[in-house]
Amino acid sequence: YAWDANEEYLFKAMVAFAMRRYSSKSTTQISNVLLCNVTDRVSFWFVVTDPSKNVTTVPGSEVEAAIRMNRNRINSAFLLSDKTLQFLKITSTLSPPVEPSTPVWLIVFGVVLCLIVAGIFFLVFAGIQQRKKKNKESTERENLEEKDEVTGTVENGIPCEVLDLKAGHINGVFAADDERFTSL
Amino acid sequence: LSVSPEIPKEDGRPKWDNKFQYILSCIGFAVGLGNVWRFPYLCQIHGGGAFLIPYFIALLFEGIPLLHLELALGQCLRKGSIGAWNTISPYLGGVGAGSWMVSVLVSLYYNTVLTWVMWYFINSFQEPLPWSVCPLNENRTGLNEECYESTAVNYFWYRKTLNITPDVTESGTLQWWLILCLATCWAIVYLCTIRGIETTGKAIYITAVFPYLVLTIFLIHGLTLPGATDGLAYLFTPDLNTLKNPRVWLDAATQIFFSLSLAFGGLIAFSSYNPPKNDCEKDAVTVAIVNSMTSLYASIPVFSVLGFKATTGYWDCLDRNIISIINEFDLPEESIIRQNYTAWISFLNSSHPEKIAGLQLKSCDLQEFLDQSVSGTGLAFIIFTQAIILMPGSQAWAILFFIMLFCLGLSSMFGNIEGVFTPLLELQIISKSIPKELISGIICLISFLIALCFTLGSGSYWIDIFDSYAGSLPLLVIAFFEVIGVAYVYKIKRFSKDVKWMTGRKPNLYWQITWRFVSPLLLLIVFVAFVTLQIQKPPSYAAWNPKYEGFPMKEEKVYPPWVLAICVLLAVLPCVFVPLVALFHLIKRMCRSKDPNFVPPEVLSCQETNS
């Protein structure tokens, strides 16, 4: 928006409002705020005269304090911010940054850690299961091989003389049935 | 009985699920953080496009031959680094032990770099990003002083992440947040390497491919940013005069060497899980070329973003000057814009020189902003994070960027851990009944406990020390002895026969010449030049000291003698294995040769080991 006499009027009104709120002097009028040295850059000087006593100006520190108290109201009246509407010699108090109750990073960290620990446990258990299955399989296979050895099947191609040298266990269940088999 | 056909002997050795997994693992090992934050920096300071000339010459005469040598060795002998070199010749067993030692040392500190990446990653989920704003000081009147003097990004890195001490001798305390992240990183490494290549082979599909995806996204986005073309022009403009400086050639040779992760023993371990009849020559050329192409591909988004950052900094500088001029002369807004700034300045200088001088305007020069080049952690954690704040949607970009860095580093860690793990499995000291999961768990646990020292306040200084001394010089020495060992102890004729048995064709003249003469000579020259440069000035480091009068510039300090002793120890320890083991076997042989029944063991060749 362009800066014209109406905006100047609004500014005077805001300063008067600020003075009224600050010092509770409800007699400050718009006519008590005087602007001077207005430039194209939209910068100007202003003074506030004391309504009760004519011709004297309110001390600068009072004006500064009043404006500081109502800074956000003045800013929003003009749709500006601390950066775009600058009062020389009035520094803005900085707002503290928002601190959530638990730091966000701890939450993310917790999620990541849980996932990884779950993955590790899963893999370790899968490995243990696999090993148990392999052990069971290999003992089953051993039993099967022993059965084959004693009944003397030819399929695995092991000649019987070699088997006799091995310290094999004779399975009592089958040993009794020896007469059933034809002699070689 | 039927005669069994030409099936390779089932020796119970784990193997890759498919060839693609193996190639990806080698590529992942070679492509690491250095491709992203060292190569673009070297390219920039050594004359842009002109740097590619020494780089490709080094690749051709040093990188590819050594890579082929290591892959062929591992595939032929089917053992990790220690076993393989013991098989070639017992006198060369020290080379394997040296590789193993280097892998151990590098694994320790490399994961701490990943810890920092992880810390930044989990902090990227906040709005606003924690490194974009300075915290307030105690009485809330202004910004924290250390942050105000330097920048918010610097403050977050040096204070909130590292909590760095002003001197390497001051250890500071353990930073608990870094310990948590370190534990997580080692847990991730354990998860992926729990059963050796069975598990890393699955994990590598993600960790090796994902960075390329992110690099492409950054490439597309980076090219759309303002100022990207300035950055790219700056990177690639060739300045052929730099080639006269021998430093450039040395940097190219060392960059190729360290970029391909040679002499770690990890490549030997990877290729030892291959079937013996595999074309290792093609593999070597593929891996080397992909690694170099990745470096080039990565430098494009990096420099687009750096160009964007430099342009934004330049515009900020201009804007600040413009505001002060407008305030001083009470000119209307928008009368001076960036485009007519120089015209206005010259006009105002001629009409009101004393006012302009009184304003103390900073001179804004785009070249100066572009010249602020950094490599290493500074690039990733300071400069890039600053550029990310300026992009819209910074959280997403930060998350993507740090996941990419994490994947790049993790795939390199796999290779390092394999270089430690595989030789240990083959040494007789570990019995076969101990499950692999337990061994990898113990390795990860011990490494975690030792790496806790890097989470101290002075940790980042120690990591620089490890990086400069343990991760550089010993590798050159070991690689030199590798080439000499294969070329002159094992003899190239025999090696060529082995390679012919594996790939089906004899290695051609290029391989013969490079293996016999060019590569050893180049390695020797690089080693001598490297050592000479190191000796020329006393080793110093740059410390972050808020009480320094030149703050925020870093303070140059010299290492105290006990730290220097540790540096020398780190550099010498892996190398010393080579002569020690050779001496040990020499003495054993001299004692044994007095025994008439003693027959010296034969050196097995590739075919004998496998048939």
PDB file of N, CA and C in Angstrom, chain B residues 541-600:
ATOM      1  N   TYR B 541      47.380 -28.499  13.129  1.00  0.00           N
ATOM      2  CA  TYR B 541      45.954 -28.676  12.955  1.00  0.00           C
ATOM      3  C   TYR B 541      45.258 -27.368  13.256  1.00  0.00           C
ATOM      4  N   ALA B 542      44.032 -27.260  12.812  1.00  0.00           N
ATOM      5  CA  ALA B 542      43.266 -26.031  13.014  1.00  0.00           C
ATOM      6  C   ALA B 542      42.265 -26.283  14.130  1.00  0.00           C
ATOM      7  N   ALA B 543      42.386 -25.524  15.188  1.00  0.00           N
ATOM      8  CA  ALA B 543      41.536 -25.741  16.358  1.00  0.00           C
ATOM      9  C   ALA B 543      40.446 -24.686  16.423  1.00  0.00           C
ATOM     10  N   TRP B 544      39.289 -25.088  16.941  1.00  0.00           N
ATOM     11  CA  TRP B 544      38.156 -24.172  17.103  1.00  0.00           C
ATOM     12  C   TRP B 544      38.207 -23.647  18.522  1.00  0.00           C
ATOM     13  N   ASN B 545      38.632 -22.392  18.660  1.00  0.00           N
ATOM     14  CA  ASN B 545      38.835 -21.835  19.977  1.00  0.00           C
ATOM     15  C   ASN B 545      38.058 -20.540  20.105  1.00  0.00           C
ATOM     16  N   PRO B 546      36.931 -20.521  20.852  1.00  0.00           N
ATOM     17  CA  PRO B 546      36.147 -19.289  20.949  1.00  0.00           C
ATOM     18  C   PRO B 546      36.897 -18.135  21.593  1.00  0.00           C
ATOM     19  N   LYS B 547      37.971 -18.465  22.345  1.00  0.00           N
ATOM     20  CA  LYS B 547      38.687 -17.389  23.022  1.00  0.00           C
ATOM     21  C   LYS B 547      39.830 -16.838  22.175  1.00  0.00           C
ATOM     22  N   TYR B 548      40.013 -17.362  21.005  1.00  0.00           N
ATOM     23  CA  TYR B 548      41.065 -16.904  20.114  1.00  0.00           C
ATOM     24  C   TYR B 548      40.704 -15.527  19.581  1.00  0.00           C
ATOM     25  N   GLU B 549      41.697 -14.644  19.423  1.00  0.00           N
ATOM     26  CA  GLU B 549      41.342 -13.289  19.019  1.00  0.00           C
ATOM     27  C   GLU B 549      40.908 -13.217  17.563  1.00  0.00           C
ATOM     28  N   GLY B 550      41.362 -14.152  16.763  1.00  0.00           N
ATOM     29  CA  GLY B 550      40.936 -14.143  15.366  1.00  0.00           C
ATOM     30  C   GLY B 550      39.636 -14.903  15.140  1.00  0.00           C
ATOM     31  N   PHE B 551      38.958 -15.293  16.238  1.00  0.00           N
ATOM     32  CA  PHE B 551      37.697 -16.059  16.107  1.00  0.00           C
ATOM     33  C   PHE B 551      36.739 -15.294  15.234  1.00  0.00           C
ATOM     34  N   PRO B 552      35.995 -15.825  14.279  1.00  0.00           N
ATOM     35  CA  PRO B 552      35.761 -17.241  14.028  1.00  0.00           C
ATOM     36  C   PRO B 552      36.757 -17.958  13.131  1.00  0.00           C
ATOM     37  N   MET B 553      37.907 -17.347  12.849  1.00  0.00           N
ATOM     38  CA  MET B 553      38.902 -18.131  12.125  1.00  0.00           C
ATOM     39  C   MET B 553      39.456 -19.177  13.071  1.00  0.00           C
ATOM     40  N   LYS B 554      39.901 -20.286  12.481  1.00  0.00           N
ATOM     41  CA  LYS B 554      40.423 -21.346  13.338  1.00  0.00           C
ATOM     42  C   LYS B 554      41.872 -21.050  13.699  1.00  0.00           C
ATOM     43  N   GLU B 555      42.265 -21.550  14.861  1.00  0.00           N
ATOM     44  CA  GLU B 555      43.609 -21.269  15.338  1.00  0.00           C
ATOM     45  C   GLU B 555      44.543 -22.383  14.885  1.00  0.00           C
ATOM     46  N   GLU B 556      45.662 -22.011  14.291  1.00  0.00           N
ATOM     47  CA  GLU B 556      46.648 -23.003  13.848  1.00  0.00           C
ATOM     48  C   GLU B 556      47.489 -23.416  15.039  1.00  0.00           C
ATOM     49  N   LYS B 557      47.480 -24.701  15.345  1.00  0.00           N
ATOM     50  CA  LYS B 557      48.299 -25.180  16.455  1.00  0.00           C
ATOM     51  C   LYS B 557      49.159 -26.334  15.980  1.00  0.00           C
ATOM     52  N   VAL B 558      50.256 -26.534  16.694  1.00  0.00           N
ATOM     53  CA  VAL B 558      51.161 -27.631  16.354  1.00  0.00           C
ATOM     54  C   VAL B 558      50.879 -28.790  17.302  1.00  0.00           C
ATOM     55  N   TYR B 559      51.059 -30.001  16.811  1.00  0.00           N
ATOM     56  CA  TYR B 559      50.839 -31.165  17.663  1.00  0.00           C
ATOM     57  C   TYR B 559      51.943 -31.266  18.712  1.00  0.00           C
ATOM     58  N   PRO B 560      51.589 -31.559  19.954  1.00  0.00           N
ATOM     59  CA  PRO B 560      52.634 -31.800  20.949  1.00  0.00           C
ATOM     60  C   PRO B 560      53.355 -33.115  20.671  1.00  0.00           C
ATOM     61  N   PRO B 561      54.542 -33.313  21.226  1.00  0.00           N
ATOM     62  CA  PRO B 561      55.361 -34.475  20.863  1.00  0.00           C
ATOM     63  C   PRO B 561      54.671 -35.812  21.093  1.00  0.00           C
ATOM     64  N   TRP B 562      53.875 -35.943  22.173  1.00  0.00           N
ATOM     65  CA  TRP B 562      53.298 -37.274  22.413  1.00  0.00           C
ATOM     66  C   TRP B 562      52.250 -37.610  21.365  1.00  0.00           C
ATOM     67  N   VAL B 563      51.567 -36.576  20.857  1.00  0.00           N
ATOM     68  CA  VAL B 563      50.601 -36.821  19.782  1.00  0.00           C
ATOM     69  C   VAL B 563      51.338 -37.185  18.503  1.00  0.00           C
ATOM     70  N   LEU B 564      52.477 -36.516  18.268  1.00  0.00           N
ATOM     71  CA  LEU B 564      53.276 -36.839  17.091  1.00  0.00           C
ATOM     72  C   LEU B 564      53.749 -38.282  17.147  1.00  0.00           C
ATOM     73  N   ALA B 565      54.109 -38.722  18.356  1.00  0.00           N
ATOM     74  CA  ALA B 565      54.548 -40.105  18.497  1.00  0.00           C
ATOM     75  C   ALA B 565      53.430 -41.058  18.101  1.00  0.00           C
ATOM     76  N   ILE B 566      52.186 -40.727  18.525  1.00  0.00           N
ATOM     77  CA  ILE B 566      51.051 -41.575  18.162  1.00  0.00           C
ATOM     78  C   ILE B 566      50.842 -41.569  16.653  1.00  0.00           C
ATOM     79  N   CYS B 567      51.003 -40.391  16.018  1.00  0.00           N
ATOM     80  CA  CYS B 567      50.844 -40.315  14.554  1.00  0.00           C
ATOM     81  C   CYS B 567      51.833 -41.259  13.872  1.00  0.00           C
ATOM     82  N   VAL B 568      53.091 -41.167  14.309  1.00  0.00           N
ATOM     83  CA  VAL B 568      54.113 -42.006  13.697  1.00  0.00           C
ATOM     84  C   VAL B 568      53.784 -43.478  13.935  1.00  0.00           C
ATOM     85  N   LEU B 569      53.325 -43.790  15.164  1.00  0.00           N
ATOM     86  CA  LEU B 569      52.968 -45.177  15.474  1.00  0.00           C
ATOM     87  C   LEU B 569      51.878 -45.686  14.543  1.00  0.00           C
ATOM     88  N   LEU B 570      50.853 -44.856  14.342  1.00  0.00           N
ATOM     89  CA  LEU B 570      49.747 -45.258  13.483  1.00  0.00           C
ATOM     90  C   LEU B 570      50.209 -45.522  12.058  1.00  0.00           C
ATOM     91  N   ALA B 571      51.140 -44.679  11.584  1.00  0.00           N
ATOM     92  CA  ALA B 571      51.593 -44.852  10.205  1.00  0.00           C
ATOM     93  C   ALA B 571      52.509 -46.054  10.076  1.00  0.00           C
ATOM     94  N   VAL B 572      53.300 -46.305  11.112  1.00  0.00           N
ATOM     95  CA  VAL B 572      54.328 -47.333  11.004  1.00  0.00           C
ATOM     96  C   VAL B 572      53.797 -48.715  11.349  1.00  0.00           C
ATOM     97  N   LEU B 573      52.832 -48.775  12.280  1.00  0.00           N
ATOM     98  CA  LEU B 573      52.381 -50.089  12.780  1.00  0.00           C
ATOM     99  C   LEU B 573      51.963 -51.070  11.691  1.00  0.00           C
ATOM    100  N   PRO B 574      51.068 -50.674  10.752  1.00  0.00           N
ATOM    101  CA  PRO B 574      50.735 -51.665   9.724  1.00  0.00           C
ATOM    102  C   PRO B 574      51.920 -52.013   8.839  1.00  0.00           C
ATOM    103  N   CYS B 575      52.767 -51.002   8.535  1.00  0.00           N
ATOM    104  CA  CYS B 575      53.876 -51.264   7.614  1.00  0.00           C
ATOM    105  C   CYS B 575      54.905 -52.202   8.220  1.00  0.00           C
ATOM    106  N   VAL B 576      55.035 -52.137   9.562  1.00  0.00           N
ATOM    107  CA  VAL B 576      56.123 -52.882  10.181  1.00  0.00           C
ATOM    108  C   VAL B 576      55.891 -54.392  10.123  1.00  0.00           C
ATOM    109  N   PHE B 577      54.616 -54.784   9.920  1.00  0.00           N
ATOM    110  CA  PHE B 577      54.336 -56.220   9.810  1.00  0.00           C
ATOM    111  C   PHE B 577      55.073 -56.850   8.648  1.00  0.00           C
ATOM    112  N   VAL B 578      55.229 -56.070   7.554  1.00  0.00           N
ATOM    113  CA  VAL B 578      55.810 -56.648   6.341  1.00  0.00           C
ATOM    114  C   VAL B 578      57.232 -57.148   6.602  1.00  0.00           C
ATOM    115  N   PRO B 579      58.131 -56.290   7.091  1.00  0.00           N
ATOM    116  CA  PRO B 579      59.479 -56.822   7.327  1.00  0.00           C
ATOM    117  C   PRO B 579      59.531 -57.802   8.491  1.00  0.00           C
ATOM    118  N   LEU B 580      58.695 -57.574   9.517  1.00  0.00           N
ATOM    119  CA  LEU B 580      58.771 -58.454  10.692  1.00  0.00           C
ATOM    120  C   LEU B 580      58.459 -59.900  10.326  1.00  0.00           C
ATOM    121  N   VAL B 581      57.337 -60.081   9.590  1.00  0.00           N
ATOM    122  CA  VAL B 581      56.940 -61.454   9.250  1.00  0.00           C
ATOM    123  C   VAL B 581      57.977 -62.092   8.342  1.00  0.00           C
ATOM    124  N   ALA B 582      58.497 -61.277   7.386  1.00  0.00           N
ATOM    125  CA  ALA B 582      59.515 -61.828   6.483  1.00  0.00           C
ATOM    126  C   ALA B 582      60.743 -62.268   7.276  1.00  0.00           C
ATOM    127  N   LEU B 583      61.145 -61.438   8.235  1.00  0.00           N
ATOM    128  CA  LEU B 583      62.315 -61.758   9.056  1.00  0.00           C
ATOM    129  C   LEU B 583      62.069 -63.018   9.865  1.00  0.00           C
ATOM    130  N   PHE B 584      60.856 -63.105  10.439  1.00  0.00           N
ATOM    131  CA  PHE B 584      60.494 -64.257  11.261  1.00  0.00           C
ATOM    132  C   PHE B 584      60.620 -65.546  10.478  1.00  0.00           C
ATOM    133  N   HIS B 585      60.069 -65.528   9.237  1.00  0.00           N
ATOM    134  CA  HIS B 585      60.144 -66.755   8.431  1.00  0.00           C
ATOM    135  C   HIS B 585      61.564 -67.055   7.983  1.00  0.00           C
ATOM    136  N   LEU B 586      62.346 -65.982   7.735  1.00  0.00           N
ATOM    137  CA  LEU B 586      63.739 -66.175   7.325  1.00  0.00           C
ATOM    138  C   LEU B 586      64.505 -66.878   8.433  1.00  0.00           C
ATOM    139  N   ILE B 587      64.302 -66.403   9.662  1.00  0.00           N
ATOM    140  CA  ILE B 587      65.008 -67.006  10.794  1.00  0.00           C
ATOM    141  C   ILE B 587      64.556 -68.445  10.987  1.00  0.00           C
ATOM    142  N   LYS B 588      63.228 -68.676  10.844  1.00  0.00           N
ATOM    143  CA  LYS B 588      62.714 -70.044  11.002  1.00  0.00           C
ATOM    144  C   LYS B 588      63.348 -70.968   9.966  1.00  0.00           C
ATOM    145  N   ARG B 589      63.465 -70.440   8.732  1.00  0.00           N
ATOM    146  CA  ARG B 589      64.013 -71.268   7.670  1.00  0.00           C
ATOM    147  C   ARG B 589      65.479 -71.594   7.912  1.00  0.00           C
ATOM    148  N   MET B 590      66.204 -70.557   8.415  1.00  0.00           N
ATOM    149  CA  MET B 590      67.620 -70.788   8.679  1.00  0.00           C
ATOM    150  C   MET B 590      67.787 -71.838   9.751  1.00  0.00           C
ATOM    151  N   CYS B 591      66.903 -71.804  10.781  1.00  0.00           N
ATOM    152  CA  CYS B 591      66.999 -72.835  11.814  1.00  0.00           C
ATOM    153  C   CYS B 591      66.623 -74.182  11.236  1.00  0.00           C
ATOM    154  N   ARG B 592      65.575 -74.200  10.373  1.00  0.00           N
ATOM    155  CA  ARG B 592      65.085 -75.477   9.843  1.00  0.00           C
ATOM    156  C   ARG B 592      66.047 -76.063   8.824  1.00  0.00           C
ATOM    157  N   SER B 593      66.769 -75.176   8.073  1.00  0.00           N
ATOM    158  CA  SER B 593      67.600 -75.695   6.990  1.00  0.00           C
ATOM    159  C   SER B 593      68.731 -76.543   7.538  1.00  0.00           C
ATOM    160  N   LYS B 594      69.021 -76.410   8.840  1.00  0.00           N
ATOM    161  CA  LYS B 594      70.029 -77.274   9.431  1.00  0.00           C
ATOM    162  C   LYS B 594      69.474 -78.695   9.584  1.00  0.00           C
ATOM    163  N   ASP B 595      68.123 -78.826   9.492  1.00  0.00           N
ATOM    164  CA  ASP B 595      67.479 -80.133   9.640  1.00  0.00           C
ATOM    165  C   ASP B 595      67.422 -80.813   8.268  1.00  0.00           C
ATOM    166  N   PRO B 596      68.076 -81.957   8.026  1.00  0.00           N
ATOM    167  CA  PRO B 596      68.163 -82.543   6.685  1.00  0.00           C
ATOM    168  C   PRO B 596      66.830 -83.066   6.175  1.00  0.00           C
ATOM    169  N   ASN B 597      65.892 -83.412   7.066  1.00  0.00           N
ATOM    170  CA  ASN B 597      64.613 -83.957   6.593  1.00  0.00           C
ATOM    171  C   ASN B 597      63.642 -82.891   6.145  1.00  0.00           C
ATOM    172  N   PHE B 598      64.041 -81.642   6.293  1.00  0.00           N
ATOM    173  CA  PHE B 598      63.071 -80.578   6.048  1.00  0.00           C
ATOM    174  C   PHE B 598      62.941 -80.297   4.565  1.00  0.00           C
ATOM    175  N   VAL B 599      61.709 -80.256   4.057  1.00  0.00           N
ATOM    176  CA  VAL B 599      61.444 -79.871   2.663  1.00  0.00           C
ATOM    177  C   VAL B 599      60.677 -78.565   2.687  1.00  0.00           C
ATOM    178  N   PRO B 600      61.179 -77.517   2.014  1.00  0.00           N
ATOM    179  CA  PRO B 600      60.456 -76.230   2.058  1.00  0.00           C
ATOM    180  C   PRO B 600      59.110 -76.361   1.369  1.00  0.00           C
TER     181      PRO B 600
END
